PDB file of C-alpha atoms and ligand atoms in Angstrom:
ATOM      1  CA  MET A   1      -3.090 -22.979 -31.120  1.00  0.00           C
ATOM      2  CA  PRO A   2      -0.064 -20.811 -31.990  1.00  0.00           C
ATOM      3  CA  ASP A   3       3.334 -22.190 -30.962  1.00  0.00           C
ATOM      4  CA  PRO A   4       4.679 -20.369 -27.864  1.00  0.00           C
ATOM      5  CA  THR A   5       8.315 -20.998 -28.868  1.00  0.00           C
ATOM      6  CA  ALA A   6       7.752 -19.377 -32.258  1.00  0.00           C
ATOM      7  CA  ILE A   7       6.029 -16.421 -30.570  1.00  0.00           C
ATOM      8  CA  ALA A   8       8.937 -15.957 -28.156  1.00  0.00           C
ATOM      9  CA  GLN A   9      11.354 -15.984 -31.105  1.00  0.00           C
ATOM     10  CA  THR A  10       9.316 -13.437 -33.069  1.00  0.00           C
ATOM     11  CA  LEU A  11       9.317 -11.068 -30.084  1.00  0.00           C
ATOM     12  CA  ARG A  12      13.029 -11.598 -29.452  1.00  0.00           C
ATOM     13  CA  THR A  13      13.757 -10.682 -33.071  1.00  0.00           C
ATOM     14  CA  ALA A  14      11.734  -7.483 -32.629  1.00  0.00           C
ATOM     15  CA  VAL A  15      13.876  -6.579 -29.589  1.00  0.00           C
ATOM     16  CA  ASP A  16      17.137  -7.421 -31.361  1.00  0.00           C
ATOM     17  CA  ASN A  17      16.191  -5.502 -34.519  1.00  0.00           C
ATOM     18  CA  ARG A  18      14.565  -2.637 -32.580  1.00  0.00           C
ATOM     19  CA  THR A  19      11.651  -2.938 -34.950  1.00  0.00           C
ATOM     20  CA  ALA A  20       8.031  -2.927 -33.857  1.00  0.00           C
ATOM     21  CA  ILE A  21       5.811  -5.678 -35.215  1.00  0.00           C
ATOM     22  CA  ALA A  22       2.058  -5.954 -35.731  1.00  0.00           C
ATOM     23  CA  ARG A  23       0.244  -7.418 -32.739  1.00  0.00           C
ATOM     24  CA  LEU A  24       0.250 -11.213 -32.915  1.00  0.00           C
ATOM     25  CA  THR A  25      -3.509 -11.525 -32.485  1.00  0.00           C
ATOM     26  CA  ALA A  26      -4.044  -9.675 -35.787  1.00  0.00           C
ATOM     27  CA  ALA A  27      -2.866 -12.822 -37.631  1.00  0.00           C
ATOM     28  CA  GLN A  28      -3.567 -15.334 -34.835  1.00  0.00           C
ATOM     29  CA  PRO A  29      -6.809 -14.295 -33.116  1.00  0.00           C
ATOM     30  CA  GLU A  30      -6.942 -17.678 -31.394  1.00  0.00           C
ATOM     31  CA  LEU A  31      -3.882 -16.873 -29.228  1.00  0.00           C
ATOM     32  CA  ASP A  32      -5.088 -17.216 -25.635  1.00  0.00           C
ATOM     33  CA  VAL A  33      -3.704 -15.815 -22.398  1.00  0.00           C
ATOM     34  CA  GLU A  34      -2.380 -19.156 -21.171  1.00  0.00           C
ATOM     35  CA  THR A  35      -0.346 -19.757 -24.357  1.00  0.00           C
ATOM     36  CA  ALA A  36       0.830 -16.138 -24.153  1.00  0.00           C
ATOM     37  CA  TYR A  37       2.177 -16.699 -20.611  1.00  0.00           C
ATOM     38  CA  ALA A  38       3.935 -19.853 -21.891  1.00  0.00           C
ATOM     39  CA  ALA A  39       5.559 -17.755 -24.647  1.00  0.00           C
ATOM     40  CA  GLN A  40       6.498 -15.092 -22.088  1.00  0.00           C
ATOM     41  CA  TRP A  41       8.261 -17.617 -19.898  1.00  0.00           C
ATOM     42  CA  ILE A  42      10.088 -19.179 -22.870  1.00  0.00           C
ATOM     43  CA  GLY A  43      11.370 -15.698 -23.762  1.00  0.00           C
ATOM     44  CA  VAL A  44      12.510 -14.974 -20.207  1.00  0.00           C
ATOM     45  CA  SER A  45      14.076 -18.447 -19.823  1.00  0.00           C
ATOM     46  CA  THR A  46      16.084 -17.892 -22.988  1.00  0.00           C
ATOM     47  CA  GLN A  47      17.524 -14.722 -21.467  1.00  0.00           C
ATOM     48  CA  LEU A  48      18.278 -16.548 -18.204  1.00  0.00           C
ATOM     49  CA  ALA A  49      20.034 -19.319 -20.136  1.00  0.00           C
ATOM     50  CA  ALA A  50      22.132 -16.606 -21.806  1.00  0.00           C
ATOM     51  CA  GLY A  51      23.357 -15.424 -18.383  1.00  0.00           C
ATOM     52  CA  GLU A  52      20.669 -12.970 -17.272  1.00  0.00           C
ATOM     53  CA  ARG A  53      19.511 -13.027 -13.638  1.00  0.00           C
ATOM     54  CA  LEU A  54      15.894 -12.978 -12.504  1.00  0.00           C
ATOM     55  CA  VAL A  55      15.547 -10.055 -10.083  1.00  0.00           C
ATOM     56  CA  GLY A  56      11.802  -9.855  -9.660  1.00  0.00           C
ATOM     57  CA  ALA A  57       8.472  -9.342 -11.302  1.00  0.00           C
ATOM     58  CA  LYS A  58       6.229  -6.556 -12.569  1.00  0.00           C
ATOM     59  CA  LEU A  59       2.532  -5.941 -12.599  1.00  0.00           C
ATOM     60  CA  GLY A  60       0.941  -4.130 -15.488  1.00  0.00           C
ATOM     61  CA  LEU A  61      -2.406  -2.475 -16.106  1.00  0.00           C
ATOM     62  CA  THR A  62      -3.234  -2.280 -12.410  1.00  0.00           C
ATOM     63  CA  SER A  63      -4.539   1.307 -12.537  1.00  0.00           C
ATOM     64  CA  ARG A  64      -7.672   2.573 -14.288  1.00  0.00           C
ATOM     65  CA  ALA A  65      -5.526   5.210 -16.009  1.00  0.00           C
ATOM     66  CA  LYS A  66      -3.366   2.572 -17.682  1.00  0.00           C
ATOM     67  CA  GLN A  67      -6.264   0.233 -18.420  1.00  0.00           C
ATOM     68  CA  ARG A  68      -8.222   2.972 -20.154  1.00  0.00           C
ATOM     69  CA  THR A  69      -5.314   4.223 -22.228  1.00  0.00           C
ATOM     70  CA  MET A  70      -4.106   0.789 -23.294  1.00  0.00           C
ATOM     71  CA  GLY A  71      -7.615  -0.558 -23.861  1.00  0.00           C
ATOM     72  CA  VAL A  72      -7.126  -3.661 -21.681  1.00  0.00           C
ATOM     73  CA  ASP A  73      -9.099  -3.830 -18.456  1.00  0.00           C
ATOM     74  CA  VAL A  74      -7.369  -6.624 -16.538  1.00  0.00           C
ATOM     75  CA  PRO A  75      -3.949  -6.734 -14.859  1.00  0.00           C
ATOM     76  CA  LEU A  76      -1.089  -8.895 -16.066  1.00  0.00           C
ATOM     77  CA  TYR A  77       2.426  -9.730 -14.932  1.00  0.00           C
ATOM     78  CA  GLY A  78       5.905 -10.113 -16.370  1.00  0.00           C
ATOM     79  CA  TRP A  79       9.444 -10.719 -15.165  1.00  0.00           C
ATOM     80  CA  LEU A  80      12.359  -8.395 -14.407  1.00  0.00           C
ATOM     81  CA  THR A  81      15.944  -9.366 -15.204  1.00  0.00           C
ATOM     82  CA  GLY A  82      19.201  -7.866 -13.962  1.00  0.00           C
ATOM     83  CA  GLY A  83      19.911  -6.288 -17.356  1.00  0.00           C
ATOM     84  CA  MET A  84      16.782  -4.132 -16.988  1.00  0.00           C
ATOM     85  CA  LEU A  85      18.041  -2.440 -13.810  1.00  0.00           C
ATOM     86  CA  LEU A  86      19.214   1.074 -14.741  1.00  0.00           C
ATOM     87  CA  GLU A  87      21.001   3.837 -12.853  1.00  0.00           C
ATOM     88  CA  ALA A  88      19.237   7.191 -12.689  1.00  0.00           C
ATOM     89  CA  ALA A  89      22.578   8.996 -12.919  1.00  0.00           C
ATOM     90  CA  ASP A  90      23.374   7.577 -16.359  1.00  0.00           C
ATOM     91  CA  PRO A  91      21.605   8.717 -19.525  1.00  0.00           C
ATOM     92  CA  LEU A  92      18.990   6.085 -20.350  1.00  0.00           C
ATOM     93  CA  PRO A  93      20.165   3.794 -23.166  1.00  0.00           C
ATOM     94  CA  LEU A  94      17.730   4.916 -25.879  1.00  0.00           C
ATOM     95  CA  GLU A  95      19.708   2.915 -28.426  1.00  0.00           C
ATOM     96  CA  ARG A  96      18.317  -0.298 -26.898  1.00  0.00           C
ATOM     97  CA  TRP A  97      14.665   0.522 -27.447  1.00  0.00           C
ATOM     98  CA  ILE A  98      11.993   1.067 -30.091  1.00  0.00           C
ATOM     99  CA  HIS A  99       9.674   3.759 -28.600  1.00  0.00           C
ATOM    100  CA  PRO A 100      10.257   3.857 -24.830  1.00  0.00           C
ATOM    101  CA  ARG A 101       7.837   5.393 -22.347  1.00  0.00           C
ATOM    102  CA  VAL A 102       8.366   6.030 -18.639  1.00  0.00           C
ATOM    103  CA  GLU A 103       5.859   5.564 -15.821  1.00  0.00           C
ATOM    104  CA  PRO A 104       5.917   5.982 -12.033  1.00  0.00           C
ATOM    105  CA  GLU A 105       5.428   2.967  -9.770  1.00  0.00           C
ATOM    106  CA  ILE A 106       5.663   1.869  -6.161  1.00  0.00           C
ATOM    107  CA  ALA A 107       8.110  -1.032  -5.842  1.00  0.00           C
ATOM    108  CA  PHE A 108       8.260  -3.668  -3.111  1.00  0.00           C
ATOM    109  CA  ARG A 109      11.415  -5.443  -2.033  1.00  0.00           C
ATOM    110  CA  LEU A 110      10.567  -8.733  -0.358  1.00  0.00           C
ATOM    111  CA  GLY A 111      12.446  -9.679   2.779  1.00  0.00           C
ATOM    112  CA  GLU A 112      10.800 -13.086   2.869  1.00  0.00           C
ATOM    113  CA  GLU A 113       9.437 -15.504   0.322  1.00  0.00           C
ATOM    114  CA  LEU A 114       5.850 -14.657  -0.620  1.00  0.00           C
ATOM    115  CA  ALA A 115       3.563 -17.583  -1.416  1.00  0.00           C
ATOM    116  CA  GLY A 116      -0.039 -17.158  -2.514  1.00  0.00           C
ATOM    117  CA  PRO A 117      -2.866 -16.992  -1.956  1.00  0.00           C
ATOM    118  CA  ALA A 118      -1.847 -13.734  -0.302  1.00  0.00           C
ATOM    119  CA  SER A 119      -3.609 -10.703   1.195  1.00  0.00           C
ATOM    120  CA  VAL A 120      -2.451  -7.088   1.495  1.00  0.00           C
ATOM    121  CA  ALA A 121      -1.407  -7.882   5.092  1.00  0.00           C
ATOM    122  CA  ASP A 122       0.628 -10.900   3.901  1.00  0.00           C
ATOM    123  CA  VAL A 123       2.417  -8.746   1.324  1.00  0.00           C
ATOM    124  CA  LEU A 124       3.225  -6.031   3.865  1.00  0.00           C
ATOM    125  CA  ALA A 125       4.486  -8.637   6.345  1.00  0.00           C
ATOM    126  CA  ALA A 126       6.830 -10.128   3.722  1.00  0.00           C
ATOM    127  CA  THR A 127       8.071  -6.699   2.546  1.00  0.00           C
ATOM    128  CA  GLU A 128      11.492  -5.525   3.638  1.00  0.00           C
ATOM    129  CA  GLY A 129      10.886  -2.104   2.161  1.00  0.00           C
ATOM    130  CA  VAL A 130       9.001   0.004  -0.328  1.00  0.00           C
ATOM    131  CA  LEU A 131      10.787   2.062  -2.980  1.00  0.00           C
ATOM    132  CA  ALA A 132       9.878   4.627  -5.571  1.00  0.00           C
ATOM    133  CA  ALA A 133      10.439   3.410  -9.121  1.00  0.00           C
ATOM    134  CA  LEU A 134      10.308   4.583 -12.701  1.00  0.00           C
ATOM    135  CA  GLU A 135       9.662   1.859 -15.203  1.00  0.00           C
ATOM    136  CA  VAL A 136      10.699   2.096 -18.860  1.00  0.00           C
ATOM    137  CA  ILE A 137       8.228   0.210 -21.046  1.00  0.00           C
ATOM    138  CA  ASP A 138       8.878  -0.502 -24.714  1.00  0.00           C
ATOM    139  CA  SER A 139       6.145  -2.496 -26.397  1.00  0.00           C
ATOM    140  CA  ARG A 140       7.428  -4.595 -29.233  1.00  0.00           C
ATOM    141  CA  TYR A 141       4.143  -3.808 -31.017  1.00  0.00           C
ATOM    142  CA  ALA A 142       3.632  -0.875 -33.362  1.00  0.00           C
ATOM    143  CA  ASP A 143       1.982   2.093 -31.622  1.00  0.00           C
ATOM    144  CA  PHE A 144       1.711   0.104 -28.347  1.00  0.00           C
ATOM    145  CA  SER A 145      -1.367  -1.454 -29.936  1.00  0.00           C
ATOM    146  CA  PHE A 146      -2.151  -4.817 -28.345  1.00  0.00           C
ATOM    147  CA  THR A 147      -4.727  -7.042 -26.704  1.00  0.00           C
ATOM    148  CA  LEU A 148      -4.148  -8.899 -23.442  1.00  0.00           C
ATOM    149  CA  PRO A 149      -2.531 -12.051 -24.951  1.00  0.00           C
ATOM    150  CA  ASP A 150      -0.194  -9.891 -27.084  1.00  0.00           C
ATOM    151  CA  VAL A 151       1.113  -7.851 -24.167  1.00  0.00           C
ATOM    152  CA  VAL A 152       1.402 -10.935 -21.945  1.00  0.00           C
ATOM    153  CA  ALA A 153       3.585 -12.680 -24.547  1.00  0.00           C
ATOM    154  CA  ASP A 154       5.681  -9.488 -24.748  1.00  0.00           C
ATOM    155  CA  ASN A 155       6.620  -9.748 -21.044  1.00  0.00           C
ATOM    156  CA  ALA A 156       4.257  -6.866 -20.244  1.00  0.00           C
ATOM    157  CA  SER A 157       6.336  -4.423 -22.358  1.00  0.00           C
ATOM    158  CA  ALA A 158       9.182  -4.695 -19.796  1.00  0.00           C
ATOM    159  CA  ALA A 159      12.335  -2.858 -20.853  1.00  0.00           C
ATOM    160  CA  GLY A 160      14.014  -1.199 -17.859  1.00  0.00           C
ATOM    161  CA  PHE A 161      13.527   0.251 -14.401  1.00  0.00           C
ATOM    162  CA  VAL A 162      15.169   2.624 -11.969  1.00  0.00           C
ATOM    163  CA  VAL A 163      14.569   2.479  -8.231  1.00  0.00           C
ATOM    164  CA  GLY A 164      14.537   5.474  -5.922  1.00  0.00           C
ATOM    165  CA  PRO A 165      16.944   6.495  -3.186  1.00  0.00           C
ATOM    166  CA  GLN A 166      15.029   5.279  -0.129  1.00  0.00           C
ATOM    167  CA  LEU A 167      13.971   1.809   0.994  1.00  0.00           C
ATOM    168  CA  ARG A 168      11.332   2.334   3.694  1.00  0.00           C
ATOM    169  CA  PRO A 169       9.731  -0.454   5.742  1.00  0.00           C
ATOM    170  CA  PRO A 170       5.972  -0.233   5.109  1.00  0.00           C
ATOM    171  CA  HIS A 171       5.169   0.460   8.788  1.00  0.00           C
ATOM    172  CA  GLU A 172       7.247   3.672   8.603  1.00  0.00           C
ATOM    173  CA  LEU A 173       4.994   5.041   5.884  1.00  0.00           C
ATOM    174  CA  GLU A 174       1.610   6.376   6.835  1.00  0.00           C
ATOM    175  CA  ASP A 175      -0.655   4.610   4.370  1.00  0.00           C
ATOM    176  CA  LEU A 176       0.429   3.414   0.939  1.00  0.00           C
ATOM    177  CA  ARG A 177      -3.020   4.220  -0.452  1.00  0.00           C
ATOM    178  CA  LEU A 178      -2.393   7.899   0.239  1.00  0.00           C
ATOM    179  CA  LEU A 179       1.212   7.988  -0.928  1.00  0.00           C
ATOM    180  CA  GLY A 180       1.297  10.820  -3.452  1.00  0.00           C
ATOM    181  CA  CYS A 181       3.249  10.996  -6.677  1.00  0.00           C
ATOM    182  CA  VAL A 182       3.914  13.934  -9.001  1.00  0.00           C
ATOM    183  CA  LEU A 183       5.271  13.200 -12.486  1.00  0.00           C
ATOM    184  CA  ARG A 184       7.092  15.779 -14.591  1.00  0.00           C
ATOM    185  CA  SER A 185       8.119  15.376 -18.186  1.00  0.00           C
ATOM    186  CA  ASP A 186      10.616  17.926 -19.536  1.00  0.00           C
ATOM    187  CA  GLY A 187       9.883  20.126 -16.539  1.00  0.00           C
ATOM    188  CA  GLU A 188       6.083  20.191 -16.870  1.00  0.00           C
ATOM    189  CA  ILE A 189       3.787  18.414 -14.419  1.00  0.00           C
ATOM    190  CA  THR A 190       1.954  15.883 -16.586  1.00  0.00           C
ATOM    191  CA  HIS A 191       0.328  13.543 -14.055  1.00  0.00           C
ATOM    192  CA  THR A 192      -0.401  13.243 -10.345  1.00  0.00           C
ATOM    193  CA  ALA A 193      -1.738  10.255  -8.413  1.00  0.00           C
ATOM    194  CA  ALA A 194      -1.829   8.459  -5.075  1.00  0.00           C
ATOM    195  CA  GLY A 195      -1.081   4.814  -4.223  1.00  0.00           C
ATOM    196  CA  ALA A 196      -4.752   3.846  -4.254  1.00  0.00           C
ATOM    197  CA  ALA A 197      -4.731   4.345  -8.043  1.00  0.00           C
ATOM    198  CA  VAL A 198      -3.232   0.832  -8.168  1.00  0.00           C
ATOM    199  CA  MET A 199      -6.024  -1.642  -7.305  1.00  0.00           C
ATOM    200  CA  GLY A 200      -7.058   0.394  -4.275  1.00  0.00           C
ATOM    201  CA  HIS A 201      -3.709  -0.343  -2.570  1.00  0.00           C
ATOM    202  CA  PRO A 202      -0.398  -1.101  -4.301  1.00  0.00           C
ATOM    203  CA  ALA A 203       0.148  -4.163  -2.075  1.00  0.00           C
ATOM    204  CA  ALA A 204      -3.122  -5.563  -3.477  1.00  0.00           C
ATOM    205  CA  ALA A 205      -1.399  -5.802  -6.859  1.00  0.00           C
ATOM    206  CA  VAL A 206       1.468  -7.802  -5.343  1.00  0.00           C
ATOM    207  CA  ALA A 207      -1.079 -10.010  -3.545  1.00  0.00           C
ATOM    208  CA  TRP A 208      -2.860 -10.574  -6.879  1.00  0.00           C
ATOM    209  CA  LEU A 209       0.443 -11.677  -8.432  1.00  0.00           C
ATOM    210  CA  ALA A 210       1.346 -14.047  -5.573  1.00  0.00           C
ATOM    211  CA  THR A 211      -2.125 -15.554  -5.741  1.00  0.00           C
ATOM    212  CA  ARG A 212      -1.921 -15.960  -9.518  1.00  0.00           C
ATOM    213  CA  LEU A 213       1.539 -17.608  -9.319  1.00  0.00           C
ATOM    214  CA  ALA A 214       0.308 -20.028  -6.644  1.00  0.00           C
ATOM    215  CA  GLU A 215      -2.076 -21.514  -9.240  1.00  0.00           C
ATOM    216  CA  THR A 216       0.990 -23.061 -10.870  1.00  0.00           C
ATOM    217  CA  GLY A 217       2.898 -23.712  -7.643  1.00  0.00           C
ATOM    218  CA  ARG A 218       5.234 -20.726  -7.939  1.00  0.00           C
ATOM    219  CA  THR A 219       6.256 -18.196  -5.260  1.00  0.00           C
ATOM    220  CA  LEU A 220       8.147 -14.898  -5.171  1.00  0.00           C
ATOM    221  CA  PRO A 221      11.515 -15.501  -3.494  1.00  0.00           C
ATOM    222  CA  ALA A 222      13.033 -13.299  -0.767  1.00  0.00           C
ATOM    223  CA  GLY A 223      14.966 -10.440  -2.339  1.00  0.00           C
ATOM    224  CA  SER A 224      12.545 -10.045  -5.252  1.00  0.00           C
ATOM    225  CA  ILE A 225      11.752  -6.553  -6.491  1.00  0.00           C
ATOM    226  CA  VAL A 226       8.100  -6.290  -7.510  1.00  0.00           C
ATOM    227  CA  LEU A 227       6.828  -3.291  -9.486  1.00  0.00           C
ATOM    228  CA  SER A 228       3.165  -2.876  -8.588  1.00  0.00           C
ATOM    229  CA  GLY A 229       2.135  -1.143 -11.827  1.00  0.00           C
ATOM    230  CA  ALA A 230       2.004   2.421 -13.062  1.00  0.00           C
ATOM    231  CA  LEU A 231       0.048   4.921 -10.971  1.00  0.00           C
ATOM    232  CA  THR A 232      -0.471   7.153 -14.009  1.00  0.00           C
ATOM    233  CA  ASP A 233      -0.208   7.006 -17.767  1.00  0.00           C
ATOM    234  CA  ALA A 234       3.284   6.703 -19.202  1.00  0.00           C
ATOM    235  CA  VAL A 235       5.129   9.586 -20.869  1.00  0.00           C
ATOM    236  CA  PRO A 236       7.310   9.186 -23.973  1.00  0.00           C
ATOM    237  CA  LEU A 237      11.074   9.293 -23.466  1.00  0.00           C
ATOM    238  CA  ARG A 238      12.916  11.228 -26.166  1.00  0.00           C
ATOM    239  CA  ALA A 239      16.550  12.152 -26.759  1.00  0.00           C
ATOM    240  CA  GLY A 240      17.372  15.159 -24.575  1.00  0.00           C
ATOM    241  CA  GLY A 241      14.225  14.666 -22.487  1.00  0.00           C
ATOM    242  CA  SER A 242      13.859  14.145 -18.757  1.00  0.00           C
ATOM    243  CA  VAL A 243      11.278  12.541 -16.500  1.00  0.00           C
ATOM    244  CA  VAL A 244      11.101  13.269 -12.786  1.00  0.00           C
ATOM    245  CA  ALA A 245       8.890  11.479 -10.282  1.00  0.00           C
ATOM    246  CA  GLU A 246       8.487  12.789  -6.745  1.00  0.00           C
ATOM    247  CA  PHE A 247       7.022  10.357  -4.215  1.00  0.00           C
ATOM    248  CA  ASP A 248       5.774  11.271  -0.777  1.00  0.00           C
ATOM    249  CA  GLY A 249       8.188   9.781   1.768  1.00  0.00           C
ATOM    250  CA  LEU A 250      10.216   7.880  -0.843  1.00  0.00           C
ATOM    251  CA  GLY A 251      12.210  10.646  -2.491  1.00  0.00           C
ATOM    252  CA  THR A 252      12.609  11.771  -6.081  1.00  0.00           C
ATOM    253  CA  ILE A 253      13.862   9.908  -9.126  1.00  0.00           C
ATOM    254  CA  GLU A 254      15.040  11.791 -12.171  1.00  0.00           C
ATOM    255  CA  VAL A 255      15.964  10.150 -15.430  1.00  0.00           C
ATOM    256  CA  HIS A 256      17.226  11.692 -18.637  1.00  0.00           C
ATOM    257  CA  ALA A 257      17.987  10.479 -22.111  1.00  0.00           C
TER     258      ALA A 257
HETATM  259  C1  LIG B   1       1.832  -2.602 -20.772  1.00  0.00           C
HETATM  260  C2  LIG B   1       2.610  -2.624 -19.484  1.00  0.00           C
HETATM  261  C3  LIG B   1       1.875  -1.877 -18.405  1.00  0.00           C
HETATM  262  C4  LIG B   1       1.980  -0.888 -16.098  1.00  0.00           C
HETATM  263  O1  LIG B   1       2.685  -0.531 -15.152  1.00  0.00           O
HETATM  264  O2  LIG B   1       0.779  -0.667 -16.156  1.00  0.00           O
HETATM  265  C5  LIG B   1       2.676  -1.602 -17.202  1.00  0.00           C
HETATM  266  C6  LIG B   1       1.995  -1.302 -21.520  1.00  0.00           C
HETATM  267  O3  LIG B   1       1.392  -0.293 -21.129  1.00  0.00           O
HETATM  268  O4  LIG B   1       2.723  -1.305 -22.530  1.00  0.00           O
HETATM  269  O5  LIG B   1       3.840  -1.856 -17.082  1.00  0.00           O
HETATM  270 MG1  LIG B   2       4.736  -0.590 -15.525  1.00  0.00          MG
END
C-alpha cells in the first residue's frame, strides 16, 4: 500500500510549487480511500504543527451536479484551517493557487459539539446559525482529474472560503431545502439551485460527516464551521474576474480577483 506520509509530502510540494501533478492513482492504482484519509490527516496535521488552526470541516461532492462533473459519485470530507478563511472585500489571493474555482455552499456554524451518528434534526439542534459561503477549490491535480482516493488525499481540493454577512439560526429560515441560490460569474448568471441539491437537505451532509467521524471516535467541536458542499458546479476564478452568489435569506457574497 502507498505510504500516506509520502503522499502528504507530494501534495504539499504541489501546493508550495503551485504546480499541478498527475493523479496519484495513475501510478498507484492500489491507493484506497482509508489510506487516502490517513494521508489527508497527515497533511492537515503538518499545517497545524506549523501554527495553523483547525476551524472546521468541508463536505465535497454532495450534489449530483458536482458528482457528475467530477466523475465521482460519493461524498467526501476534508478540513478547514484558519489560513483558508478569506475576506470578500479583499481581492482573492490568486498567487497562492494553481487553477482556482469558486462554488456556492450553505455553511453551518455549530453552537454545540456534534457527535455522530447524527440526523438532520440533531444537526439543526446543534447549529448556532447558517451562513452563505463561497468556497475556493484548487485541486492539486492537473485538470481537476481525480478519483475518490486522489481527491480525499488532497483534502477535498480545499483552498479557501468566504462566509456571508448573515448568521441565521435555522428556525428563522423557512426550509433549508428550498433555500435558493443564484450564482453569477463576471456578471452573467451561470447556475441556480436550491438547498435540496445537497443530499436532499444540506444538514443531511453535515449529519453524514458526523456519522462518518464517529466511526473513528471523532466529533465536530462547538464553534466549527462546516461547508455542506457545493450546490452547483464551480466556476473558474481568473484575474479581473468576479463571482457573486445570492442566497435567499442569507444575503449576497461577492468575490473578485
Ligand atoms: C472536489 C471538492 C468538491 C464540493 O463542494 O463539492 C467540493 C473538487 O470538485 O475538486 O468541495
Ligand atoms: Mg466545496
